[in-house]
mmCIF file of C-alpha atoms and ligand atoms in Angstrom:
data_model
loop_
_atom_site.group_PDB
_atom_site.id
_atom_site.type_symbol
_atom_site.label_atom_id
_atom_site.label_comp_id
_atom_site.label_asym_id
_atom_site.label_seq_id
_atom_site.Cartn_x
_atom_site.Cartn_y
_atom_site.Cartn_z
ATOM 1 C CA MET A 1 -29.141 6.895 -34.656
ATOM 2 C CA SER A 2 -26.972 7.738 -37.904
ATOM 3 C CA GLU A 3 -27.233 11.622 -37.262
ATOM 4 C CA LYS A 4 -24.168 13.266 -35.259
ATOM 5 C CA VAL A 5 -24.575 14.032 -31.756
ATOM 6 C CA LEU A 6 -24.455 17.699 -30.027
ATOM 7 C CA ASN A 7 -23.789 17.333 -26.189
ATOM 8 C CA VAL A 8 -24.930 20.455 -24.689
ATOM 9 C CA GLY A 9 -23.990 21.823 -21.116
ATOM 10 C CA LEU A 10 -26.045 24.936 -20.171
ATOM 11 C CA VAL A 11 -25.024 27.456 -17.339
ATOM 12 C CA GLY A 12 -28.184 28.912 -15.774
ATOM 13 C CA TYR A 13 -31.505 27.524 -14.941
ATOM 14 C CA LYS A 14 -33.648 30.567 -14.147
ATOM 15 C CA PHE A 15 -35.599 32.685 -16.687
ATOM 16 C CA MET A 16 -33.294 32.318 -19.841
ATOM 17 C CA GLY A 17 -32.198 28.843 -18.473
ATOM 18 C CA LYS A 18 -35.694 27.230 -18.675
ATOM 19 C CA ALA A 19 -36.340 29.219 -22.024
ATOM 20 C CA HIS A 20 -33.211 27.541 -23.483
ATOM 21 C CA SER A 21 -33.956 24.179 -21.906
ATOM 22 C CA ASN A 22 -37.255 24.121 -23.598
ATOM 23 C CA ALA A 23 -35.808 24.963 -26.731
ATOM 24 C CA TYR A 24 -33.187 22.190 -26.651
ATOM 25 C CA ARG A 25 -36.177 19.919 -26.188
ATOM 26 C CA LYS A 26 -38.024 20.947 -29.110
ATOM 27 C CA VAL A 27 -35.585 21.398 -31.704
ATOM 28 C CA ASN A 28 -35.117 18.064 -32.910
ATOM 29 C CA MET A 29 -38.570 17.278 -32.472
ATOM 30 C CA PHE A 30 -39.840 20.267 -34.843
ATOM 31 C CA PHE A 31 -36.852 21.060 -37.201
ATOM 32 C CA ASN A 32 -33.961 18.736 -38.672
ATOM 33 C CA PRO A 33 -30.651 20.686 -37.842
ATOM 34 C CA GLY A 34 -28.548 17.967 -38.887
ATOM 35 C CA MET A 35 -27.577 16.930 -35.254
ATOM 36 C CA GLN A 36 -29.021 15.243 -32.467
ATOM 37 C CA ILE A 37 -29.043 17.524 -29.514
ATOM 38 C CA VAL A 38 -28.155 15.621 -26.001
ATOM 39 C CA MET A 39 -29.112 17.641 -22.821
ATOM 40 C CA LYS A 40 -25.718 16.586 -21.124
ATOM 41 C CA ALA A 41 -25.493 18.724 -18.232
ATOM 42 C CA LEU A 42 -27.169 21.797 -16.421
ATOM 43 C CA CYS A 43 -24.720 24.021 -14.432
ATOM 44 C CA GLY A 44 -25.739 26.090 -11.462
ATOM 45 C CA ARG A 45 -23.992 26.879 -8.168
ATOM 46 C CA ASP A 46 -26.514 25.215 -6.004
ATOM 47 C CA ALA A 47 -26.593 21.425 -6.350
ATOM 48 C CA ASN A 48 -30.238 21.288 -5.024
ATOM 49 C CA TRP A 49 -31.664 23.911 -7.020
ATOM 50 C CA VAL A 50 -29.971 23.007 -10.027
ATOM 51 C CA GLY A 51 -30.758 19.334 -9.536
ATOM 52 C CA GLU A 52 -34.452 20.068 -9.386
ATOM 53 C CA ALA A 53 -34.056 22.241 -12.459
ATOM 54 C CA ALA A 54 -32.275 19.579 -14.474
ATOM 55 C CA GLN A 55 -35.026 16.931 -13.528
ATOM 56 C CA LYS A 56 -37.852 19.158 -14.453
ATOM 57 C CA PHE A 57 -36.137 20.581 -17.715
ATOM 58 C CA GLY A 58 -34.908 17.001 -18.674
ATOM 59 C CA TRP A 59 -31.124 17.303 -18.345
ATOM 60 C CA GLU A 60 -29.077 14.237 -18.234
ATOM 61 C CA GLY A 61 -26.974 15.517 -15.269
ATOM 62 C CA ILE A 62 -25.576 18.496 -13.374
ATOM 63 C CA GLU A 63 -22.513 20.552 -12.666
ATOM 64 C CA THR A 64 -22.115 22.885 -9.755
ATOM 65 C CA SER A 65 -18.816 24.249 -11.364
ATOM 66 C CA TRP A 66 -18.746 25.937 -14.851
ATOM 67 C CA GLU A 67 -15.110 25.295 -14.972
ATOM 68 C CA LYS A 68 -15.563 21.828 -14.799
ATOM 69 C CA LEU A 69 -18.588 22.017 -17.302
ATOM 70 C CA VAL A 70 -16.241 23.525 -19.825
ATOM 71 C CA SER A 71 -13.738 21.255 -19.496
ATOM 72 C CA ARG A 72 -15.613 18.219 -19.834
ATOM 73 C CA ASP A 73 -14.789 15.951 -22.785
ATOM 74 C CA ASP A 74 -18.070 14.999 -23.406
ATOM 75 C CA ILE A 75 -19.570 18.470 -23.947
ATOM 76 C CA ASN A 76 -19.469 19.973 -27.504
ATOM 77 C CA MET A 77 -21.264 23.144 -27.026
ATOM 78 C CA VAL A 78 -21.732 25.412 -24.000
ATOM 79 C CA ASP A 79 -24.668 27.759 -23.813
ATOM 80 C CA ILE A 80 -24.255 30.733 -21.027
ATOM 81 C CA THR A 81 -27.617 32.251 -19.506
ATOM 82 C CA ALA A 82 -25.883 33.179 -16.333
ATOM 83 C CA PRO A 83 -25.833 36.770 -15.161
ATOM 84 C CA SER A 84 -23.888 39.119 -17.557
ATOM 85 C CA ASN A 85 -20.794 39.335 -15.317
ATOM 86 C CA TYR A 86 -20.189 35.538 -15.918
ATOM 87 C CA HIS A 87 -20.307 35.864 -19.914
ATOM 88 C CA LYS A 88 -16.856 36.719 -20.368
ATOM 89 C CA GLU A 89 -15.134 34.331 -18.194
ATOM 90 C CA ILE A 90 -17.234 31.189 -19.197
ATOM 91 C CA GLY A 91 -17.577 32.086 -22.959
ATOM 92 C CA ILE A 92 -13.404 32.606 -23.353
ATOM 93 C CA ALA A 93 -12.925 29.309 -21.079
ATOM 94 C CA ALA A 94 -15.349 27.380 -23.147
ATOM 95 C CA ALA A 95 -13.802 28.555 -26.643
ATOM 96 C CA GLU A 96 -10.439 27.776 -25.137
ATOM 97 C CA ASN A 97 -11.676 24.282 -24.453
ATOM 98 C CA GLY A 98 -12.735 23.794 -27.899
ATOM 99 C CA LYS A 99 -16.695 24.069 -27.268
ATOM 100 C CA HIS A 100 -19.072 26.056 -29.614
ATOM 101 C CA VAL A 101 -20.668 29.103 -27.656
ATOM 102 C CA PHE A 102 -23.886 30.249 -27.307
ATOM 103 C CA CYS A 103 -24.318 33.119 -25.045
ATOM 104 C CA GLU A 104 -27.327 35.350 -23.717
ATOM 105 C CA LYS A 105 -27.397 39.157 -24.661
ATOM 106 C CA PRO A 106 -25.729 41.581 -23.598
ATOM 107 C CA LEU A 107 -22.614 39.620 -24.569
ATOM 108 C CA ALA A 108 -20.299 41.174 -22.108
ATOM 109 C CA LEU A 109 -20.400 43.880 -19.416
ATOM 110 C CA ASN A 110 -18.721 46.485 -21.811
ATOM 111 C CA LEU A 111 -17.474 46.637 -25.354
ATOM 112 C CA LYS A 112 -13.790 45.712 -24.266
ATOM 113 C CA ASP A 113 -15.025 42.236 -22.698
ATOM 114 C CA ALA A 114 -17.170 41.695 -25.697
ATOM 115 C CA ARG A 115 -14.194 42.126 -28.172
ATOM 116 C CA GLU A 116 -12.105 39.801 -25.986
ATOM 117 C CA MET A 117 -15.107 37.164 -26.481
ATOM 118 C CA LEU A 118 -15.167 37.630 -29.947
ATOM 119 C CA ALA A 119 -11.519 37.173 -30.578
ATOM 120 C CA ALA A 120 -11.493 33.918 -28.134
ATOM 121 C CA VAL A 121 -14.076 32.262 -30.383
ATOM 122 C CA GLN A 122 -12.408 33.337 -33.840
ATOM 123 C CA LYS A 123 -9.125 32.233 -32.489
ATOM 124 C CA ASN A 124 -10.250 28.801 -31.196
ATOM 125 C CA ASN A 125 -12.401 28.504 -34.462
ATOM 126 C CA VAL A 126 -15.375 27.377 -32.701
ATOM 127 C CA ARG A 127 -18.861 28.581 -33.771
ATOM 128 C CA HIS A 128 -20.633 31.347 -31.671
ATOM 129 C CA GLN A 129 -24.120 32.920 -31.435
ATOM 130 C CA ILE A 130 -25.742 35.497 -29.234
ATOM 131 C CA GLY A 131 -29.389 35.437 -28.146
ATOM 132 C CA PHE A 132 -31.076 38.321 -29.676
ATOM 133 C CA ASN A 133 -34.109 36.263 -30.090
ATOM 134 C CA TYR A 134 -36.375 38.822 -31.554
ATOM 135 C CA ARG A 135 -34.806 38.325 -34.901
ATOM 136 C CA PHE A 136 -36.584 34.653 -34.842
ATOM 137 C CA VAL A 137 -40.103 35.910 -34.743
ATOM 138 C CA PRO A 138 -41.409 35.172 -37.919
ATOM 139 C CA ALA A 139 -43.264 38.550 -38.418
ATOM 140 C CA VAL A 140 -39.694 40.137 -37.687
ATOM 141 C CA CYS A 141 -38.172 37.939 -40.462
ATOM 142 C CA LEU A 142 -40.828 39.024 -42.766
ATOM 143 C CA ALA A 143 -40.186 42.637 -42.002
ATOM 144 C CA LYS A 144 -36.289 41.846 -42.931
ATOM 145 C CA LYS A 145 -37.336 40.125 -46.108
ATOM 146 C CA MET A 146 -39.593 43.148 -47.156
ATOM 147 C CA ILE A 147 -37.128 45.614 -46.562
ATOM 148 C CA ASP A 148 -34.267 43.503 -48.295
ATOM 149 C CA SER A 149 -36.296 43.325 -51.224
ATOM 150 C CA GLY A 150 -37.302 46.929 -51.667
ATOM 151 C CA LYS A 151 -40.984 46.918 -50.651
ATOM 152 C CA LEU A 152 -40.184 49.949 -48.429
ATOM 153 C CA GLY A 153 -37.638 51.619 -50.692
ATOM 154 C CA LYS A 154 -35.290 53.898 -49.021
ATOM 155 C CA ILE A 155 -35.627 53.823 -45.263
ATOM 156 C CA PHE A 156 -36.217 57.210 -43.537
ATOM 157 C CA HIS A 157 -36.888 56.278 -39.926
ATOM 158 C CA MET A 158 -36.818 53.677 -37.306
ATOM 159 C CA ARG A 159 -38.645 54.326 -34.107
ATOM 160 C CA ALA A 160 -38.054 51.707 -31.345
ATOM 161 C CA LEU A 161 -39.546 51.158 -28.026
ATOM 162 C CA TYR A 162 -39.047 48.630 -25.290
ATOM 163 C CA LEU A 163 -41.167 49.327 -22.530
ATOM 164 C CA GLN A 164 -41.688 47.567 -19.061
ATOM 165 C CA ASP A 165 -42.837 48.484 -15.745
ATOM 166 C CA TRP A 166 -41.706 45.854 -13.200
ATOM 167 C CA ILE A 167 -39.294 48.137 -10.961
ATOM 168 C CA ILE A 168 -41.423 51.096 -10.456
ATOM 169 C CA ASP A 169 -42.282 50.231 -6.784
ATOM 170 C CA PRO A 170 -39.237 51.830 -4.703
ATOM 171 C CA GLU A 171 -39.310 48.765 -2.484
ATOM 172 C CA PHE A 172 -38.829 46.464 -5.509
ATOM 173 C CA PRO A 173 -35.318 44.861 -4.234
ATOM 174 C CA LEU A 174 -32.021 45.565 -5.783
ATOM 175 C CA VAL A 175 -31.927 42.169 -7.918
ATOM 176 C CA TRP A 176 -29.015 41.301 -10.103
ATOM 177 C CA ARG A 177 -30.345 43.156 -13.417
ATOM 178 C CA LEU A 178 -29.970 46.259 -11.128
ATOM 179 C CA ASP A 179 -26.556 45.661 -9.763
ATOM 180 C CA LYS A 180 -23.974 47.528 -12.131
ATOM 181 C CA THR A 181 -21.151 44.831 -11.222
ATOM 182 C CA VAL A 182 -23.330 41.886 -12.210
ATOM 183 C CA ALA A 183 -25.596 43.469 -15.259
ATOM 184 C CA GLY A 184 -23.130 46.137 -16.524
ATOM 185 C CA SER A 185 -26.244 48.352 -17.457
ATOM 186 C CA GLY A 186 -29.966 48.779 -16.810
ATOM 187 C CA SER A 187 -32.673 49.258 -19.130
ATOM 188 C CA LEU A 188 -30.288 50.006 -21.894
ATOM 189 C CA GLY A 189 -28.199 46.829 -21.948
ATOM 190 C CA ASP A 190 -31.235 44.436 -20.999
ATOM 191 C CA LEU A 191 -33.959 46.076 -23.136
ATOM 192 C CA GLY A 192 -32.059 48.969 -25.778
ATOM 193 C CA ALA A 193 -30.055 46.094 -26.692
ATOM 194 C CA HIS A 194 -32.763 44.392 -28.366
ATOM 195 C CA CYS A 195 -33.786 47.400 -30.205
ATOM 196 C CA VAL A 196 -30.397 48.100 -31.307
ATOM 197 C CA ASP A 197 -29.915 44.740 -32.721
ATOM 198 C CA ALA A 198 -33.383 44.823 -34.555
ATOM 199 C CA ALA A 199 -32.398 48.201 -35.884
ATOM 200 C CA ARG A 200 -29.006 46.705 -37.160
ATOM 201 C CA TYR A 201 -30.634 43.696 -38.652
ATOM 202 C CA LEU A 202 -33.543 45.671 -40.426
ATOM 203 C CA VAL A 203 -32.007 49.021 -41.218
ATOM 204 C CA GLY A 204 -28.127 48.778 -41.089
ATOM 205 C CA ASP A 205 -25.341 50.058 -39.096
ATOM 206 C CA PHE A 206 -25.112 53.136 -36.737
ATOM 207 C CA ASP A 207 -23.129 56.046 -37.524
ATOM 208 C CA LYS A 208 -23.932 58.278 -34.444
ATOM 209 C CA VAL A 209 -25.930 58.627 -31.331
ATOM 210 C CA ILE A 210 -26.959 60.859 -28.580
ATOM 211 C CA GLY A 211 -28.843 60.051 -25.447
ATOM 212 C CA LEU A 212 -30.238 60.636 -22.162
ATOM 213 C CA ASN A 213 -30.761 58.443 -19.199
ATOM 214 C CA LYS A 214 -32.188 58.563 -15.509
ATOM 215 C CA THR A 215 -32.115 56.352 -12.469
ATOM 216 C CA PHE A 216 -35.585 57.312 -11.060
ATOM 217 C CA VAL A 217 -35.027 55.145 -7.911
ATOM 218 C CA LYS A 218 -31.482 55.582 -6.526
ATOM 219 C CA GLU A 219 -31.695 53.201 -3.613
ATOM 220 C CA ARG A 220 -33.350 49.923 -3.083
ATOM 221 C CA PRO A 221 -33.520 47.197 -0.503
ATOM 222 C CA LEU A 222 -30.944 44.353 -0.959
ATOM 223 C CA ALA A 223 -32.512 41.133 -2.568
ATOM 224 C CA GLU A 224 -32.877 37.985 -0.265
ATOM 225 C CA ARG A 225 -31.506 35.986 -2.670
ATOM 226 C CA MET A 226 -29.575 36.327 -6.190
ATOM 227 C CA THR A 227 -32.452 36.628 -8.693
ATOM 228 C CA GLY A 228 -32.902 38.509 -11.977
ATOM 229 C CA ILE A 229 -36.414 39.906 -12.315
ATOM 230 C CA SER A 230 -38.293 38.531 -9.697
ATOM 231 C CA GLY A 231 -37.322 39.050 -6.044
ATOM 232 C CA LYS A 232 -38.044 39.478 -2.290
ATOM 233 C CA ALA A 233 -36.333 41.669 0.385
ATOM 234 C CA SER A 234 -37.187 41.485 4.087
ATOM 235 C CA LYS A 235 -38.914 44.441 6.105
ATOM 236 C CA ASP A 236 -35.679 45.827 7.096
ATOM 237 C CA ALA A 237 -33.280 44.677 4.621
ATOM 238 C CA PRO A 238 -30.158 46.927 4.190
ATOM 239 C CA ARG A 239 -30.226 49.284 1.001
ATOM 240 C CA GLY A 240 -27.861 49.356 -1.664
ATOM 241 C CA GLU A 241 -27.412 52.065 -4.170
ATOM 242 C CA VAL A 242 -28.699 51.596 -7.849
ATOM 243 C CA ARG A 243 -26.121 52.583 -10.307
ATOM 244 C CA VAL A 244 -27.792 51.583 -13.367
ATOM 245 C CA ASP A 245 -30.090 53.307 -15.576
ATOM 246 C CA ASP A 246 -34.005 52.874 -15.108
ATOM 247 C CA ALA A 247 -34.599 54.223 -18.440
ATOM 248 C CA THR A 248 -32.533 55.591 -21.629
ATOM 249 C CA LEU A 249 -33.671 57.515 -24.601
ATOM 250 C CA PHE A 250 -31.506 57.923 -27.572
ATOM 251 C CA LEU A 251 -31.476 59.293 -31.159
ATOM 252 C CA ALA A 252 -29.490 57.900 -33.856
ATOM 253 C CA GLU A 253 -28.210 58.254 -37.414
ATOM 254 C CA PHE A 254 -27.564 55.416 -39.391
ATOM 255 C CA LYS A 255 -24.758 55.008 -41.961
ATOM 256 C CA ASN A 256 -27.254 54.752 -44.794
ATOM 257 C CA GLY A 257 -28.667 58.269 -43.870
ATOM 258 C CA ALA A 258 -31.914 57.018 -41.983
ATOM 259 C CA LEU A 259 -32.641 58.653 -38.642
ATOM 260 C CA GLY A 260 -33.648 56.561 -35.623
ATOM 261 C CA SER A 261 -35.135 57.367 -32.237
ATOM 262 C CA PHE A 262 -34.935 54.865 -29.199
ATOM 263 C CA GLU A 263 -36.516 54.245 -25.912
ATOM 264 C CA ALA A 264 -35.588 51.533 -23.131
ATOM 265 C CA THR A 265 -37.520 51.797 -19.809
ATOM 266 C CA ARG A 266 -38.776 49.678 -16.996
ATOM 267 C CA PHE A 267 -40.873 52.528 -15.777
ATOM 268 C CA ALA A 268 -43.670 52.664 -18.442
ATOM 269 C CA ALA A 269 -46.631 51.509 -16.152
ATOM 270 C CA GLY A 270 -49.049 49.299 -17.802
ATOM 271 C CA HIS A 271 -46.478 47.847 -20.255
ATOM 272 C CA LYS A 272 -45.125 44.500 -19.620
ATOM 273 C CA ASN A 273 -42.914 43.278 -22.281
ATOM 274 C CA ALA A 274 -43.773 45.991 -25.111
ATOM 275 C CA MET A 275 -40.964 45.863 -27.458
ATOM 276 C CA SER A 276 -42.110 47.596 -30.692
ATOM 277 C CA PHE A 277 -40.796 49.380 -33.619
ATOM 278 C CA GLU A 278 -41.920 51.164 -36.615
ATOM 279 C CA ILE A 279 -39.985 51.417 -39.900
ATOM 280 C CA ASN A 280 -40.977 54.142 -42.345
ATOM 281 C CA GLY A 281 -39.214 54.033 -46.082
ATOM 282 C CA GLU A 282 -40.165 56.020 -49.532
ATOM 283 C CA LYS A 283 -42.561 53.206 -50.549
ATOM 284 C CA GLY A 284 -44.356 52.341 -47.145
ATOM 285 C CA SER A 285 -44.117 51.412 -43.739
ATOM 286 C CA ILE A 286 -44.232 48.549 -41.231
ATOM 287 C CA LYS A 287 -45.053 48.108 -37.571
ATOM 288 C CA PHE A 288 -44.321 45.632 -35.080
ATOM 289 C CA GLU A 289 -45.419 44.846 -31.215
ATOM 290 C CA PHE A 290 -44.153 41.963 -29.740
ATOM 291 C CA GLU A 291 -47.110 41.443 -27.803
ATOM 292 C CA ARG A 292 -48.808 40.942 -30.894
ATOM 293 C CA MET A 293 -45.834 39.050 -32.380
ATOM 294 C CA ASN A 294 -47.733 36.998 -34.770
ATOM 295 C CA GLU A 295 -48.599 40.191 -36.752
ATOM 296 C CA LEU A 296 -47.003 42.798 -38.948
ATOM 297 C CA GLN A 297 -48.738 46.013 -40.077
ATOM 298 C CA TYR A 298 -47.926 47.077 -43.559
ATOM 299 C CA TYR A 299 -48.718 50.411 -45.244
ATOM 300 C CA SER A 300 -47.944 50.578 -48.976
ATOM 301 C CA ALA A 301 -48.117 53.874 -50.617
ATOM 302 C CA ASP A 302 -48.545 51.705 -54.109
ATOM 303 C CA ASP A 303 -52.108 51.076 -52.803
ATOM 304 C CA GLU A 304 -55.265 52.142 -54.848
ATOM 305 C CA GLU A 305 -55.935 55.802 -53.798
ATOM 306 C CA GLY A 306 -59.002 55.880 -51.183
ATOM 307 C CA LEU A 307 -57.842 52.312 -50.020
ATOM 308 C CA CYS A 308 -54.723 53.148 -48.654
ATOM 309 C CA GLY A 309 -53.857 52.301 -45.048
ATOM 310 C CA PHE A 310 -52.215 49.658 -42.593
ATOM 311 C CA ARG A 311 -52.953 46.154 -43.213
ATOM 312 C CA THR A 312 -52.358 43.391 -40.538
ATOM 313 C CA ILE A 313 -50.337 40.508 -41.773
ATOM 314 C CA GLN A 314 -50.727 37.467 -39.897
ATOM 315 C CA ALA A 315 -47.102 35.982 -40.357
ATOM 316 C CA THR A 316 -48.438 32.343 -39.335
ATOM 317 C CA GLU A 317 -48.638 30.581 -42.802
ATOM 318 C CA GLY A 318 -46.035 28.458 -43.758
ATOM 319 C CA VAL A 319 -44.479 30.754 -46.339
ATOM 320 C CA HIS A 320 -43.048 32.451 -43.322
ATOM 321 C CA PRO A 321 -39.607 31.562 -41.719
ATOM 322 C CA TYR A 322 -39.827 28.863 -39.263
ATOM 323 C CA VAL A 323 -43.605 28.598 -39.321
ATOM 324 C CA GLU A 324 -43.812 25.636 -41.517
ATOM 325 C CA ALA A 325 -42.509 23.282 -38.682
ATOM 326 C CA TRP A 326 -44.957 24.258 -36.280
ATOM 327 C CA TRP A 327 -48.845 24.496 -36.909
ATOM 328 C CA PRO A 328 -51.396 25.193 -39.586
ATOM 329 C CA ALA A 329 -51.917 28.998 -40.363
ATOM 330 C CA GLY A 330 -53.542 30.951 -37.671
ATOM 331 C CA HIS A 331 -52.255 28.681 -34.806
ATOM 332 C CA VAL A 332 -50.380 31.401 -33.242
ATOM 333 C CA LEU A 333 -46.574 31.186 -31.912
ATOM 334 C CA GLY A 334 -45.237 32.754 -28.797
ATOM 335 C CA TYR A 335 -42.208 33.866 -26.851
ATOM 336 C CA GLU A 336 -40.544 30.109 -26.242
ATOM 337 C CA HIS A 337 -40.632 29.518 -30.087
ATOM 338 C CA THR A 338 -38.102 32.423 -30.690
ATOM 339 C CA PHE A 339 -35.560 30.337 -28.555
ATOM 340 C CA VAL A 340 -36.224 27.204 -30.472
ATOM 341 C CA HIS A 341 -35.555 29.074 -33.787
ATOM 342 C CA GLU A 342 -32.445 30.693 -32.622
ATOM 343 C CA ILE A 343 -31.080 27.311 -31.043
ATOM 344 C CA TYR A 344 -32.041 25.580 -34.218
ATOM 345 C CA GLU A 345 -30.011 27.809 -36.341
ATOM 346 C CA PHE A 346 -27.061 27.642 -34.038
ATOM 347 C CA VAL A 347 -27.028 23.620 -34.035
ATOM 348 C CA LYS A 348 -27.472 23.948 -37.854
ATOM 349 C CA SER A 349 -24.506 26.202 -38.133
ATOM 350 C CA ILE A 350 -22.309 23.562 -36.008
ATOM 351 C CA ALA A 351 -23.763 20.644 -38.023
ATOM 352 C CA THR A 352 -22.818 22.445 -41.426
ATOM 353 C CA ASP A 353 -19.756 24.310 -40.030
ATOM 354 C CA THR A 354 -20.725 27.374 -41.369
ATOM 355 C CA PRO A 355 -21.271 30.873 -39.671
ATOM 356 C CA THR A 356 -24.572 31.923 -38.234
ATOM 357 C CA SER A 357 -26.037 35.327 -37.203
ATOM 358 C CA PRO A 358 -26.521 37.143 -34.850
ATOM 359 C CA ASP A 359 -22.962 36.059 -33.762
ATOM 360 C CA PHE A 360 -20.497 37.397 -31.253
ATOM 361 C CA ASN A 361 -19.635 40.127 -34.079
ATOM 362 C CA ASP A 362 -23.101 41.303 -33.720
ATOM 363 C CA GLY A 363 -22.757 41.263 -30.001
ATOM 364 C CA VAL A 364 -19.886 43.390 -30.227
ATOM 365 C CA LYS A 365 -21.245 45.969 -32.691
ATOM 366 C CA CYS A 366 -24.437 46.059 -30.378
ATOM 367 C CA SER A 367 -22.157 46.832 -27.378
ATOM 368 C CA GLN A 368 -20.364 49.439 -29.474
ATOM 369 C CA VAL A 369 -23.814 51.344 -29.972
ATOM 370 C CA LEU A 370 -24.536 50.970 -26.162
ATOM 371 C CA GLU A 371 -21.406 52.274 -25.280
ATOM 372 C CA ALA A 372 -21.352 55.110 -27.377
ATOM 373 C CA VAL A 373 -24.863 55.971 -25.987
ATOM 374 C CA ASP A 374 -23.255 56.051 -22.675
ATOM 375 C CA LEU A 375 -20.408 58.090 -23.635
ATOM 376 C CA SER A 376 -22.549 60.619 -25.196
ATOM 377 C CA ILE A 377 -24.873 60.835 -22.227
ATOM 378 C CA ALA A 378 -21.539 61.313 -20.182
ATOM 379 C CA GLU A 379 -20.230 64.001 -22.486
ATOM 380 C CA ARG A 380 -23.663 65.432 -23.716
ATOM 381 C CA GLN A 381 -22.705 65.217 -27.156
ATOM 382 C CA TRP A 382 -23.070 63.194 -30.417
ATOM 383 C CA VAL A 383 -20.824 60.006 -30.431
ATOM 384 C CA THR A 384 -19.752 58.552 -33.697
ATOM 385 C CA VAL A 385 -20.067 54.755 -33.047
ATOM 386 C CA ASP A 386 -17.029 53.762 -35.031
ATOM 387 C CA THR A 387 -14.659 55.904 -32.957
ATOM 388 C CA LEU A 388 -14.951 53.181 -30.062
HETATM 389 C C1 SOE B 1 -35.852 41.194 -18.529
HETATM 390 O O1 SOE B 1 -36.028 42.924 -18.667
HETATM 391 C C2 SOE B 1 -36.111 40.698 -19.966
HETATM 392 O O2 SOE B 1 -36.345 39.371 -19.617
HETATM 393 C C3 SOE B 1 -35.011 40.802 -20.814
HETATM 394 O O3 SOE B 1 -33.676 40.384 -19.991
HETATM 395 C C4 SOE B 1 -35.074 39.955 -21.940
HETATM 396 O O4 SOE B 1 -34.123 40.075 -22.799
HETATM 397 C C5 SOE B 1 -36.396 40.327 -22.689
HETATM 398 O O5 SOE B 1 -36.816 39.297 -23.836
HETATM 399 C C6 SOE B 1 -37.602 40.377 -21.805
HETATM 400 O O6 SOE B 1 -37.275 41.117 -20.625
#
């Protein structure tokens, strides 16, 4: 094997750990990032569970201590998919051990911690990336290309929604994503973060925000075991207070003058993973819905009079980013491909020693917006993002 080798250590093996593991298996099969990925070690606290996952996902070995994982000489890169309260400690330790760091979103529990993580990767001169995977949907890449090339002209509006419904049942347990000490935030940090990143990617930086939020169910049974999105509670389980938001809505003004409206909720019955946005500019509009992720809706004001209207672009032809590596046109891609694309970009950035995006700078910028939204809710007034 003439290519350089990248030995990866992954922390976490549940939903995101599985999505990332799948990506590590696929990258070299479909792309040429300039390095051969070796799935060295999967890390989790319980040796039996992590062992089972490692075998199933194709990892060479396991670690039950992340401290051990990040200090191993034979690991070059650490990927963090553990719950958010672990991100900072693991990320900083990995950077200090000279490992490149990939971290799931949100980068940290709060802006201060996110900044510390950024400082650590910069100081130790390692590559870093954050898991805003929706940037890697070919249709979203197309939206970016269209906006950058001026197809929509000056942008007036961005409307973004992220709707789910998995915790409407008041008996659904208090899993870690609903635990403030573990997740930091509720719908805003988990779902709103993706919309904020998409907005920064497509429209630009935020100037100011004002929001409102709600926790509809204030007490839930404690979960039987630590779990993120699926969970069980025994019949007479003790109950805990829910201290994160079930839904957050906010308005924004971007630095370029565009206006934005955002909604993130886990209480939108019937919506499973409905991340969507619409962007309106002086020359046209685009619309995207994740549950129809291969399509982008485009309206051009330049179309012939009488024939104007939204058209559906299937972003499955080889001309669209990443698509060529997969299947012939019309053979659609799915959620898991977004992770393959983001990991491909990260490995390429390590191979070529060049920055990539979204990186920890983007993670910090996103946290800044999220924190500004929370502050605006607490103070019931507009907050200028850059003052934080
Ligand atoms: C759970 O709400 C979740 O899995 C998020 O954490 C992910 O980031 C999003 O892609 C889907 O929903």
